[in-house]
Coordinates of C-alpha atoms in Angstrom, one line a residue:
M1 CA -21.7 -78.5 18.7
T2 CA -25.5 -79.0 19.9
E3 CA -24.2 -81.7 22.4
F4 CA -21.3 -79.6 23.7
L5 CA -23.7 -76.5 24.1
N6 CA -26.1 -78.9 26.1
N7 CA -23.5 -80.4 28.3
L8 CA -22.0 -77.0 29.0
F9 CA -25.8 -75.6 29.9
F10 CA -26.0 -78.5 32.3
I11 CA -22.7 -77.7 33.8
F12 CA -23.7 -73.9 34.6
Q13 CA -27.1 -75.1 35.9
R14 CA -25.3 -77.1 38.9
V15 CA -22.9 -74.4 39.3
S16 CA -23.8 -72.4 42.5
W17 CA -22.3 -69.6 44.5
L18 CA -21.0 -72.1 47.0
S19 CA -19.3 -73.9 44.0
V20 CA -17.6 -70.8 42.9
L21 CA -16.5 -70.0 46.2
D22 CA -15.2 -73.3 46.7
I23 CA -12.9 -73.3 43.5
M24 CA -11.8 -69.8 44.4
L25 CA -10.7 -70.8 47.9
V26 CA -8.7 -74.0 46.4
T27 CA -7.3 -71.4 43.7
L28 CA -6.2 -69.2 46.3
I29 CA -4.4 -71.6 48.1
F30 CA -2.6 -73.1 45.2
F31 CA -1.6 -69.5 44.2
A32 CA -0.4 -68.6 47.6
L33 CA 1.7 -71.7 47.7
L34 CA 3.3 -71.1 44.5
Y35 CA 3.8 -67.5 45.3
S36 CA 5.6 -68.0 48.5
L37 CA 7.8 -70.4 46.4
R38 CA 8.7 -68.3 43.7
D39 CA 12.6 -67.6 43.2
T40 CA 13.4 -70.3 45.5
Q41 CA 15.5 -73.5 45.2
A42 CA 12.3 -75.1 46.5
M43 CA 10.8 -74.4 43.2
A44 CA 13.0 -76.8 41.4
L45 CA 12.1 -79.4 43.9
L46 CA 8.5 -79.0 43.5
R47 CA 8.8 -79.3 39.6
G48 CA 10.7 -82.7 40.3
M49 CA 8.1 -83.9 42.6
I50 CA 5.3 -83.1 40.1
M51 CA 6.9 -84.8 37.3
I52 CA 7.6 -87.8 39.6
I53 CA 3.9 -87.9 40.6
V54 CA 2.8 -87.4 36.8
A55 CA 5.0 -90.2 35.9
I56 CA 3.9 -92.7 38.4
T57 CA 0.2 -92.0 37.5
L58 CA 0.8 -92.3 33.9
I59 CA 2.8 -95.7 34.3
T60 CA -0.2 -97.1 36.8
S61 CA -2.9 -96.1 34.8
L62 CA -1.4 -97.3 31.2
V63 CA 0.2 -100.5 32.3
D64 CA -0.9 -103.2 34.8
L65 CA 2.0 -103.4 37.3
P66 CA 0.5 -104.8 40.6
A67 CA 3.7 -104.6 42.5
F68 CA 4.7 -101.1 41.3
S69 CA 1.0 -100.0 42.0
W70 CA 1.2 -101.3 45.6
F71 CA 4.4 -99.5 46.1
A72 CA 3.1 -96.2 44.7
R73 CA 0.1 -96.4 46.8
N74 CA 2.1 -97.2 50.3
A75 CA 4.9 -94.5 49.1
L76 CA 2.3 -91.7 48.6
P77 CA 1.8 -91.0 52.4
S78 CA 5.3 -90.9 53.3
L79 CA 5.7 -88.4 50.4
L80 CA 3.0 -86.3 52.0
I81 CA 4.9 -86.4 55.3
A82 CA 8.0 -85.3 53.5
I83 CA 6.6 -82.3 52.0
P84 CA 6.6 -80.1 55.1
V85 CA 10.3 -81.3 56.0
I86 CA 11.5 -80.7 52.7
F87 CA 9.8 -77.1 52.2
A88 CA 10.0 -76.1 55.7
P89 CA 12.2 -72.8 55.1
E90 CA 9.7 -71.8 52.6
I91 CA 6.6 -72.7 54.8
R92 CA 8.0 -70.7 57.7
R93 CA 8.8 -67.7 55.5
A94 CA 5.3 -67.6 54.2
L95 CA 3.9 -67.8 57.8
E96 CA 6.1 -64.9 58.9
R97 CA 4.8 -62.9 55.9
L98 CA 1.2 -63.7 56.8
G99 CA 1.9 -62.6 60.3
R100 CA 3.2 -59.4 59.1
A101 CA 0.5 -58.8 56.9
G102 CA -1.7 -57.1 59.5
T103 CA 1.1 -54.7 60.3
F104 CA 1.2 -53.3 56.8
L105 CA -0.7 -50.4 57.6
S106 CA 0.1 -49.9 61.2
A107 CA 3.7 -49.6 60.0
T108 CA 2.8 -46.3 58.6
T109 CA 1.1 -44.9 61.7
K110 CA 4.2 -43.6 63.4
T111 CA 4.5 -40.0 63.8
A112 CA 6.9 -38.4 61.3
D113 CA 8.9 -36.1 63.1
S114 CA 12.1 -34.0 62.5
A115 CA 14.4 -36.7 64.0
L116 CA 12.9 -39.3 61.3
E117 CA 13.2 -36.9 58.4
E118 CA 16.9 -36.0 59.5
T119 CA 17.7 -39.9 59.7
I120 CA 16.5 -40.3 56.3
R121 CA 18.3 -37.6 54.9
A122 CA 21.5 -38.7 56.8
I123 CA 21.2 -42.2 55.5
V124 CA 20.4 -40.8 51.7
G125 CA 23.3 -38.4 52.2
A126 CA 25.8 -41.2 53.0
A127 CA 24.6 -43.3 50.4
A128 CA 25.2 -40.9 47.7
R129 CA 28.7 -40.0 49.1
L130 CA 29.7 -43.8 49.3
S131 CA 28.3 -44.4 45.8
A132 CA 30.4 -41.4 44.5
R133 CA 33.5 -43.0 46.4
K134 CA 32.5 -46.6 45.3
H135 CA 32.8 -47.7 49.0
G136 CA 30.6 -50.7 49.7
A137 CA 28.0 -50.4 52.2
L138 CA 25.0 -52.2 53.7
I139 CA 22.5 -50.1 56.1
V140 CA 19.5 -52.0 57.7
M141 CA 16.6 -49.9 58.9
Q142 CA 14.6 -51.7 61.6
R143 CA 10.9 -51.3 61.5
L144 CA 8.4 -53.3 63.4
D145 CA 10.3 -56.6 63.6
H146 CA 13.1 -56.4 66.2
L147 CA 16.6 -57.3 64.9
D148 CA 17.9 -57.9 68.5
D149 CA 19.5 -61.3 67.4
Y150 CA 21.7 -59.7 64.6
I151 CA 22.3 -56.8 66.4
Q152 CA 24.2 -58.8 69.1
T153 CA 26.4 -60.3 66.3
G154 CA 28.0 -56.7 65.8
V155 CA 29.8 -54.0 67.5
Q156 CA 27.4 -51.9 70.0
L157 CA 27.7 -48.2 69.1
N158 CA 24.4 -46.6 70.0
A159 CA 25.3 -43.3 68.0
K160 CA 23.3 -40.7 66.2
V161 CA 23.0 -41.2 62.6
T162 CA 25.2 -38.8 60.6
P163 CA 26.7 -39.2 57.1
E164 CA 30.0 -38.8 58.3
L165 CA 29.7 -41.9 60.9
F166 CA 28.7 -44.1 57.8
L167 CA 31.7 -42.9 55.8
Q168 CA 34.0 -43.9 58.7
I169 CA 32.4 -47.3 59.3
F170 CA 32.3 -48.4 55.4
Y171 CA 36.0 -46.9 54.8
P172 CA 37.9 -49.6 53.2
N173 CA 40.0 -51.9 55.4
T174 CA 38.6 -50.5 58.7
P175 CA 37.4 -52.9 61.5
L176 CA 33.9 -52.3 61.1
H177 CA 33.5 -52.0 57.2
D178 CA 32.5 -55.6 56.9
G179 CA 28.9 -56.6 57.8
G180 CA 25.9 -54.6 58.2
V181 CA 25.0 -51.4 60.1
I182 CA 21.7 -51.7 61.8
V183 CA 19.7 -48.4 62.3
V184 CA 16.8 -48.3 64.9
D185 CA 15.0 -45.0 64.9
S186 CA 17.7 -42.4 64.7
K187 CA 20.4 -44.4 66.3
V188 CA 23.3 -46.5 64.8
V189 CA 22.9 -49.1 67.2
A190 CA 25.6 -51.8 65.8
A191 CA 28.1 -52.0 63.1
S192 CA 29.8 -55.2 61.6
C193 CA 26.7 -57.3 62.0
V194 CA 26.3 -60.9 60.6
L195 CA 23.3 -61.0 58.5
P196 CA 21.5 -64.1 57.0
L197 CA 22.2 -64.7 53.3
S198 CA 19.3 -65.0 50.8
A199 CA 18.4 -68.6 49.7
S200 CA 16.5 -67.2 46.6
G201 CA 18.0 -67.4 43.1
I202 CA 17.3 -63.8 42.0
L203 CA 21.1 -62.5 42.2
N204 CA 22.1 -65.7 40.2
R205 CA 19.7 -64.7 37.2
T206 CA 20.7 -61.0 37.1
P207 CA 22.8 -59.8 34.0
E208 CA 25.5 -58.7 36.4
R209 CA 26.7 -61.6 38.2
Q210 CA 29.3 -59.9 40.2
M211 CA 26.9 -58.9 43.2
G212 CA 28.2 -60.4 46.2
L213 CA 27.7 -61.1 49.9
R214 CA 26.3 -57.7 50.5
H215 CA 23.4 -57.8 48.0
R216 CA 22.7 -61.4 49.3
A217 CA 22.6 -60.3 52.9
S218 CA 20.4 -57.4 52.1
L219 CA 17.8 -59.8 50.5
G220 CA 18.4 -62.4 53.3
I221 CA 17.3 -59.7 56.1
S222 CA 14.5 -58.5 54.0
E223 CA 13.3 -62.1 53.8
V224 CA 13.2 -62.9 57.5
S225 CA 12.0 -59.3 58.6
D226 CA 10.1 -56.4 57.5
A227 CA 13.4 -54.2 57.8
I228 CA 14.6 -52.0 54.8
A229 CA 18.4 -52.7 53.7
I230 CA 20.3 -50.0 51.7
V231 CA 23.1 -51.4 49.6
V232 CA 25.9 -49.5 47.9
S233 CA 27.9 -51.6 45.5
E234 CA 31.9 -51.6 46.0
E235 CA 32.3 -52.5 42.3
T236 CA 29.8 -50.0 40.3
G237 CA 28.8 -47.7 43.2
A238 CA 25.2 -48.5 42.4
I239 CA 22.8 -47.9 45.1
S240 CA 20.0 -50.5 45.9
I241 CA 17.2 -51.2 48.3
A242 CA 15.5 -54.5 49.6
H243 CA 12.4 -55.3 51.0
S244 CA 10.2 -58.4 51.4
G245 CA 12.9 -60.5 49.3
R246 CA 12.8 -58.1 46.5
M247 CA 15.3 -55.7 45.4
L248 CA 15.2 -52.5 43.5
R249 CA 18.5 -51.4 42.1
R250 CA 20.4 -48.3 40.4
L251 CA 18.7 -45.8 42.6
D252 CA 19.6 -42.1 42.8
P253 CA 19.5 -40.3 46.2
E254 CA 16.2 -38.6 45.3
R255 CA 14.3 -41.8 44.5
L256 CA 16.1 -43.5 47.4
E257 CA 14.8 -40.7 49.9
N258 CA 11.1 -40.9 48.4
I259 CA 11.1 -44.6 49.1
L260 CA 12.3 -44.6 52.5
T261 CA 9.9 -41.6 53.1
A262 CA 7.1 -43.7 51.6
F263 CA 7.9 -46.6 54.3
F264 CA 8.4 -44.4 57.4
R265 CA 5.8 -41.7 57.0
P266 CA 2.0 -42.0 57.9
S267 CA 1.2 -40.3 54.3
G268 CA 3.6 -43.0 52.4
T269 CA 0.8 -45.9 52.0
E270 CA 0.3 -44.9 48.4
Q271 CA 3.9 -44.7 47.7
K272 CA 4.7 -47.8 49.4
I273 CA 2.1 -49.7 47.3
G274 CA 3.8 -48.1 44.3
F275 CA 7.3 -49.1 45.3
I276 CA 6.0 -52.8 45.7
G277 CA 4.5 -52.5 42.1
K278 CA 8.1 -51.1 41.2
L279 CA 9.8 -54.2 42.7
F280 CA 7.9 -56.5 40.6
S281 CA 8.1 -54.6 37.4
D282 CA 12.0 -54.4 38.2
R283 CA 12.0 -58.1 38.4
K284 CA 10.2 -58.7 34.9
G285 CA 12.6 -56.1 33.4
R286 CA 15.5 -58.0 34.3
K287 CA 14.1 -61.2 33.0
E288 CA 13.6 -59.4 29.6
E289 CA 17.1 -58.1 29.8
K290 CA 18.2 -61.7 29.7

């Protein structure tokens, strides 16, 4: 015990603030890497690569295998080169999130006017009425990241946001009910837009496996941009909202309005932070339900 305490004291004597900073930076890098890979198919690939590296290390250290050791040493550089190729989508998504990090506060500096409040009320009212009728819907609200590439895939409307317009667009079997509607400021710029599907496995692990392409598209557009996606389930009528690759489900109209207001009004910074916290807690709750 005395020897252990002496060794511990010796270690603490050699630790400086630069050493602590060095360890914290390395820890932060690994945390950011694992955080960006969470809930993606790349997490399984990462676990597989770690298992292979650990197995090779154990074999080469415990058994004298010259040929195998030579092969392992020469294959390691190739593996390091292959990592950026294998994890290219996740690295790209992480860099996009990093690039949007500086716009987190600036997103709340837009002036809240009557047009914005009217737009939010119209979207909330449309979502409530679509939910009551169990008409599936997907509404995407553009923020700082432009969605021009996705707007071009749909039918151009440039119409004023009204609940009646959404009810008409998402009425079953109408020409525009498939795909998503993109809202820019107070205008419905396009309908029946083709949106990217999420590559994460969040929806596959939810108790309700019936969630389909609308929910995957809402998560997908939130993963590649800072847009807000509102989804109405065709099966249950439940209202959900997606942002930054996270989904908050089973919302009532009042809560939906509060969340949208938090994202688009200057005074909504604290509410926005609280909403992001709710997204993570909702994710934890889904795991506990399983």
